[in-house]
Amino acid sequence: MILSKDEILNLTRLPKNFDSNLIDLDYGFQSKIFPLVSQNIFDELKTEKLSIYQNLAKAGVLYAFVLDIPKIKVHISNYGINQFEQNKTAKAPWWDVRDLGLSWLKKADFFLATALKQLGTEANYKTTVDFFNKSFPLISFEEFDTYYGLNNSIDSYFTLVQLMNSIWEDFQRNFAPCSVDDFLADETLKQYIRGYIINRALSDAADYGSLVFLTTGIAYQYEELPWQKSVVLSVRALNSIRAKYRNEADYFLKRIFVYLQNNQVLFPCYAQRENNGAKIIKKKGGLFL
């Protein structure tokens, strides 16, 4: 096993008689931890950076619990998840199991995000850990989280990375033959581009099934954990979010065009593009190239 039974119980503070065979530890780590931090590095951290190792281990165990909730529910009369009524035990109702799962998930996300932030301060791991190589180069997890709450969810960030990569590719195609490296070398233009991508991604994410907009930010939707209706934004509020960030994206796109027009000496490729008749097209849904 990746962790011993004693490690599992100590990391999660579960009762000593809890049967750790209820969870598929390998699946938890293979699906949630090792795609971001390889098993070789995980094992190395046990001796080199124990604090980071323990945070990753806690996250892996807790994710395994969350992913195995259906299996745990089957055994619920024999193990661990009980509800006390008048000094007697009874099967916990599904909403209590869900709330316990959400609590586990919140802790797992916290420990994983904490470990990755710790790794980000280690120069030698910054180039070898897959998480950093898979991140969006212009907007890190922490930077996006500062702009709009991700609730420590790395899954939410990587779903947004997919959107941001598509937005970035479209942006580059639409500004051809200009080199976006020249754009990014200009700090003002770089910040406008980052603002455009973040806001456009948030607008597009409102229609993305795997993300849920909550009153506290964004969450990743697990089939095992239907979110409470009390914290999920209403259709009306979601439409308002979508429109707000689409307008913000349009604002930054306008700023990009104005900046390029006012600094054509710095960007001769754009000046040539202008002479060829490229224009902003304003439509009902926003600005288009």
Short mmCIF file of C-alpha atoms in Angstrom, two decimals:
data_model
loop_
_atom_site.label_atom_id
_atom_site.label_comp_id
_atom_site.label_asym_id
_atom_site.label_seq_id
_atom_site.Cartn_x
_atom_site.Cartn_y
_atom_site.Cartn_z
CA MET A 1 0.00 0.00 0.00
CA ILE A 2 1.02 3.61 -0.52
CA LEU A 3 0.48 4.26 3.20
CA SER A 4 0.27 1.84 6.11
CA LYS A 5 -2.96 1.39 8.06
CA ASP A 6 -1.45 3.24 11.03
CA GLU A 7 -0.47 6.18 8.79
CA ILE A 8 -4.01 6.34 7.39
CA LEU A 9 -5.60 6.37 10.86
CA ASN A 10 -3.10 8.86 12.27
CA LEU A 11 -3.40 11.26 9.32
CA THR A 12 -7.21 11.26 9.34
CA ARG A 13 -7.79 10.87 13.10
CA LEU A 14 -10.25 8.04 12.49
CA PRO A 15 -11.17 5.53 15.23
CA LYS A 16 -8.58 2.78 15.56
CA ASN A 17 -11.17 0.12 14.71
CA PHE A 18 -12.08 1.71 11.38
CA ASP A 19 -11.51 -0.70 8.50
CA SER A 20 -9.14 1.08 6.10
CA ASN A 21 -9.90 -1.58 3.47
CA LEU A 22 -13.18 0.26 2.87
CA ILE A 23 -11.35 2.78 0.73
CA ASP A 24 -9.36 2.29 -2.46
CA LEU A 25 -6.26 4.22 -1.47
CA ASP A 26 -4.50 3.53 -4.76
CA TYR A 27 -7.36 5.07 -6.75
CA GLY A 28 -7.40 8.16 -4.54
CA PHE A 29 -3.69 8.78 -5.07
CA GLN A 30 -3.53 7.72 -8.73
CA SER A 31 -6.44 9.97 -9.71
CA LYS A 32 -5.90 13.03 -7.48
CA ILE A 33 -2.28 13.24 -6.29
CA PHE A 34 0.14 11.51 -8.64
CA PRO A 35 -1.01 13.36 -11.81
CA LEU A 36 0.22 16.53 -10.05
CA VAL A 37 3.10 15.20 -7.93
CA SER A 38 4.63 11.97 -9.19
CA GLN A 39 4.92 8.99 -6.86
CA ASN A 40 8.72 9.19 -7.03
CA ILE A 41 8.67 12.78 -5.77
CA PHE A 42 5.99 11.92 -3.20
CA ASP A 43 8.20 9.15 -1.78
CA GLU A 44 11.23 11.46 -1.85
CA LEU A 45 9.37 14.12 0.12
CA LYS A 46 8.94 11.71 3.04
CA THR A 47 12.61 12.10 3.87
CA GLU A 48 13.33 15.51 2.31
CA LYS A 49 10.24 17.59 3.14
CA LEU A 50 8.12 15.79 5.72
CA SER A 51 5.56 18.59 6.14
CA ILE A 52 4.79 18.62 2.41
CA TYR A 53 4.65 14.82 2.34
CA GLN A 54 2.14 14.74 5.20
CA ASN A 55 -0.10 17.33 3.53
CA LEU A 56 -0.10 15.33 0.28
CA ALA A 57 -0.72 12.09 2.18
CA LYS A 58 -3.68 13.58 4.07
CA ALA A 59 -5.13 14.89 0.82
CA GLY A 60 -4.74 11.52 -0.91
CA VAL A 61 -6.44 9.61 1.91
CA LEU A 62 -9.32 12.07 2.15
CA TYR A 63 -9.87 12.05 -1.62
CA ALA A 64 -9.99 8.25 -1.47
CA PHE A 65 -12.75 8.52 1.14
CA VAL A 66 -14.74 10.97 -0.97
CA LEU A 67 -14.46 8.85 -4.12
CA ASP A 68 -15.52 5.74 -2.20
CA ILE A 69 -18.57 7.24 -0.50
CA PRO A 70 -20.94 4.89 -2.41
CA LYS A 71 -18.96 1.91 -1.10
CA ILE A 72 -18.82 3.27 2.44
CA LYS A 73 -22.59 3.80 2.43
CA VAL A 74 -23.09 0.11 1.66
CA HIS A 75 -21.17 -0.77 4.81
CA ILE A 76 -22.56 2.03 6.84
CA SER A 77 -24.24 -0.20 9.43
CA ASN A 78 -20.93 -1.82 10.31
CA TYR A 79 -18.37 1.00 10.10
CA GLY A 80 -17.80 4.50 11.28
CA ILE A 81 -20.50 6.73 9.79
CA ASN A 82 -23.32 6.60 12.31
CA GLN A 83 -25.98 8.88 13.68
CA PHE A 84 -26.75 8.78 17.39
CA GLU A 85 -30.37 8.91 18.51
CA GLN A 86 -31.30 8.36 22.17
CA ASN A 87 -28.04 6.52 22.86
CA LYS A 88 -28.60 4.19 19.94
CA THR A 89 -26.87 4.07 16.60
CA ALA A 90 -28.71 4.21 13.28
CA LYS A 91 -27.75 4.49 9.64
CA ALA A 92 -26.86 8.05 8.79
CA PRO A 93 -29.26 9.58 6.22
CA TRP A 94 -27.83 10.38 2.81
CA TRP A 95 -27.61 14.13 3.49
CA ASP A 96 -25.42 13.52 6.55
CA VAL A 97 -23.18 11.27 4.48
CA ARG A 98 -23.03 13.99 1.82
CA ASP A 99 -22.14 16.64 4.38
CA LEU A 100 -19.41 14.40 5.79
CA GLY A 101 -18.11 13.89 2.25
CA LEU A 102 -18.12 17.63 1.63
CA SER A 103 -16.17 18.11 4.85
CA TRP A 104 -13.62 15.51 3.74
CA LEU A 105 -13.39 17.13 0.32
CA LYS A 106 -12.85 20.59 1.80
CA LYS A 107 -10.03 19.23 3.94
CA ALA A 108 -8.51 17.29 1.03
CA ASP A 109 -8.54 20.39 -1.19
CA PHE A 110 -6.97 22.43 1.61
CA PHE A 111 -4.12 19.97 2.25
CA LEU A 112 -3.40 19.53 -1.47
CA ALA A 113 -3.40 23.28 -2.15
CA THR A 114 -1.18 23.85 0.90
CA ALA A 115 1.31 21.21 -0.25
CA LEU A 116 1.47 22.67 -3.76
CA LYS A 117 2.02 26.16 -2.39
CA GLN A 118 4.85 24.78 -0.25
CA LEU A 119 6.38 23.08 -3.29
CA GLY A 120 6.14 26.39 -5.17
CA THR A 121 8.68 27.87 -2.75
CA GLU A 122 11.19 25.12 -3.54
CA ALA A 123 13.17 26.02 -6.67
CA ASN A 124 14.23 22.44 -7.45
CA TYR A 125 10.64 21.17 -7.35
CA LYS A 126 9.23 24.06 -9.37
CA THR A 127 10.65 22.51 -12.55
CA THR A 128 10.04 18.83 -11.77
CA VAL A 129 6.55 18.78 -10.28
CA ASP A 130 3.87 18.18 -12.93
CA PHE A 131 1.42 20.61 -11.31
CA PHE A 132 3.53 23.60 -12.31
CA ASN A 133 4.09 22.30 -15.85
CA LYS A 134 0.33 21.78 -16.33
CA SER A 135 -0.66 25.17 -14.92
CA PHE A 136 -1.67 28.04 -17.20
CA PRO A 137 1.57 29.99 -17.78
CA LEU A 138 0.06 33.46 -17.50
CA ILE A 139 -2.20 32.88 -14.50
CA SER A 140 -1.23 30.61 -11.62
CA PHE A 141 -3.66 28.89 -9.25
CA GLU A 142 -2.95 31.44 -6.52
CA GLU A 143 -3.39 34.38 -8.91
CA PHE A 144 -6.74 33.10 -10.14
CA ASP A 145 -7.84 32.32 -6.59
CA THR A 146 -7.02 35.89 -5.57
CA TYR A 147 -9.23 37.23 -8.36
CA TYR A 148 -12.14 34.82 -7.82
CA GLY A 149 -12.37 32.26 -5.02
CA LEU A 150 -11.58 28.67 -5.99
CA ASN A 151 -12.09 27.29 -2.47
CA ASN A 152 -8.65 25.61 -2.65
CA SER A 153 -9.96 23.40 -5.47
CA ILE A 154 -7.16 22.37 -7.81
CA ASP A 155 -9.76 20.51 -9.91
CA SER A 156 -11.65 23.76 -10.48
CA TYR A 157 -8.44 25.52 -11.50
CA PHE A 158 -7.52 22.87 -14.08
CA THR A 159 -11.03 22.96 -15.53
CA LEU A 160 -10.51 26.72 -15.94
CA VAL A 161 -7.05 26.04 -17.41
CA GLN A 162 -8.76 24.16 -20.25
CA LEU A 163 -10.94 27.18 -20.89
CA MET A 164 -8.03 29.62 -20.63
CA ASN A 165 -5.92 27.59 -23.05
CA SER A 166 -8.73 27.73 -25.64
CA ILE A 167 -9.23 31.46 -25.09
CA TRP A 168 -5.47 32.06 -25.37
CA GLU A 169 -5.24 30.05 -28.60
CA ASP A 170 -8.13 32.03 -30.14
CA PHE A 171 -6.51 35.27 -29.03
CA GLN A 172 -3.23 34.37 -30.72
CA ARG A 173 -4.94 33.30 -33.96
CA ASN A 174 -6.94 36.49 -34.13
CA PHE A 175 -3.89 38.68 -33.71
CA ALA A 176 -1.78 36.89 -36.30
CA PRO A 177 0.74 37.67 -37.73
CA CYS A 178 1.74 39.51 -34.53
CA SER A 179 3.90 37.64 -32.07
CA VAL A 180 2.19 37.44 -28.70
CA ASP A 181 5.66 37.24 -27.14
CA ASP A 182 6.02 40.91 -28.11
CA PHE A 183 2.68 41.63 -26.44
CA LEU A 184 3.71 39.85 -23.24
CA ALA A 185 7.03 41.70 -23.12
CA ASP A 186 5.02 44.89 -22.54
CA GLU A 187 3.89 44.81 -18.90
CA THR A 188 0.80 46.98 -19.44
CA LEU A 189 -0.41 44.91 -22.37
CA LYS A 190 0.35 41.71 -20.47
CA GLN A 191 -1.90 42.79 -17.60
CA TYR A 192 -4.72 43.65 -20.03
CA ILE A 193 -4.38 40.22 -21.65
CA ARG A 194 -4.43 38.48 -18.27
CA GLY A 195 -7.54 40.44 -17.28
CA TYR A 196 -9.23 39.50 -20.54
CA ILE A 197 -8.46 35.79 -20.17
CA ILE A 198 -9.54 35.56 -16.52
CA ASN A 199 -12.84 37.33 -17.07
CA ARG A 200 -13.61 35.50 -20.30
CA ALA A 201 -12.89 32.17 -18.56
CA LEU A 202 -15.23 33.03 -15.69
CA SER A 203 -17.97 33.98 -18.14
CA ASP A 204 -17.53 30.75 -20.10
CA ALA A 205 -17.33 28.68 -16.90
CA ALA A 206 -20.93 29.60 -16.08
CA ASP A 207 -21.97 27.15 -18.82
CA TYR A 208 -19.46 24.44 -17.85
CA GLY A 209 -21.18 21.44 -16.26
CA SER A 210 -18.29 20.32 -14.09
CA LEU A 211 -18.09 23.65 -12.23
CA VAL A 212 -20.58 24.92 -9.68
CA PHE A 213 -20.85 28.58 -8.72
CA LEU A 214 -21.44 28.90 -4.97
CA THR A 215 -22.02 31.88 -2.72
CA THR A 216 -18.35 31.54 -1.68
CA GLY A 217 -16.80 31.01 -5.13
CA ILE A 218 -16.36 28.08 -7.50
CA ALA A 219 -16.49 24.37 -6.66
CA TYR A 220 -15.83 21.24 -8.69
CA GLN A 221 -18.86 18.98 -9.13
CA TYR A 222 -18.40 15.42 -7.92
CA GLU A 223 -21.08 12.87 -8.78
CA GLU A 224 -20.65 11.46 -5.29
CA LEU A 225 -21.40 14.84 -3.69
CA PRO A 226 -24.44 16.76 -4.96
CA TRP A 227 -24.03 20.27 -3.63
CA GLN A 228 -26.52 21.81 -1.22
CA LYS A 229 -29.05 24.00 -2.98
CA SER A 230 -28.68 26.62 -0.25
CA VAL A 231 -25.16 27.54 -1.40
CA VAL A 232 -25.52 27.10 -5.18
CA LEU A 233 -26.25 30.32 -7.07
CA SER A 234 -29.71 30.62 -8.60
CA VAL A 235 -30.16 30.72 -12.39
CA ARG A 236 -30.76 34.46 -12.14
CA ALA A 237 -27.59 35.02 -10.10
CA LEU A 238 -25.60 32.80 -12.47
CA ASN A 239 -26.82 34.79 -15.48
CA SER A 240 -25.75 37.95 -13.69
CA ILE A 241 -22.27 36.46 -13.07
CA ARG A 242 -22.00 35.44 -16.72
CA ALA A 243 -22.96 38.92 -17.96
CA LYS A 244 -20.72 40.69 -15.46
CA TYR A 245 -17.56 38.84 -16.45
CA ARG A 246 -18.37 38.97 -20.16
CA ASN A 247 -18.58 42.76 -19.84
CA GLU A 248 -15.29 42.79 -17.92
CA ALA A 249 -13.67 40.70 -20.66
CA ASP A 250 -15.00 43.12 -23.30
CA TYR A 251 -13.56 46.01 -21.31
CA PHE A 252 -10.08 44.47 -21.26
CA LEU A 253 -10.32 43.59 -24.96
CA LYS A 254 -11.12 47.22 -25.74
CA ARG A 255 -8.16 48.31 -23.64
CA ILE A 256 -5.91 45.95 -25.62
CA PHE A 257 -7.03 47.42 -28.95
CA VAL A 258 -6.73 51.02 -27.72
CA TYR A 259 -3.26 50.36 -26.32
CA LEU A 260 -2.09 48.77 -29.56
CA GLN A 261 -3.51 51.63 -31.62
CA ASN A 262 -1.83 54.23 -29.41
CA ASN A 263 1.52 52.44 -29.51
CA GLN A 264 1.82 51.32 -33.12
CA VAL A 265 5.49 52.26 -33.14
CA LEU A 266 6.10 49.56 -30.55
CA PHE A 267 3.97 47.02 -32.43
CA PRO A 268 4.54 47.50 -36.18
CA CYS A 269 2.85 44.16 -36.91
CA TYR A 270 -0.39 45.55 -35.52
CA ALA A 271 -0.03 48.76 -37.53
CA GLN A 272 0.25 46.64 -40.69
CA ARG A 273 -2.77 44.61 -39.55
CA GLU A 274 -4.76 47.82 -39.11
CA ASN A 275 -3.91 48.90 -42.63
CA ASN A 276 -5.29 45.62 -43.89
CA GLY A 277 -8.67 46.50 -42.46
CA ALA A 278 -8.90 44.37 -39.30
CA LYS A 279 -11.64 45.73 -37.02
CA ILE A 280 -13.46 45.03 -33.78
CA ILE A 281 -16.96 43.76 -34.47
CA LYS A 282 -19.45 44.57 -31.72
CA LYS A 283 -22.36 42.15 -31.43
CA LYS A 284 -25.08 41.63 -28.90
CA GLY A 285 -23.14 38.98 -26.98
CA GLY A 286 -19.91 41.00 -26.70
CA LEU A 287 -16.85 41.99 -28.69
CA PHE A 288 -15.50 39.76 -31.43
CA LEU A 289 -12.31 39.82 -33.46
#
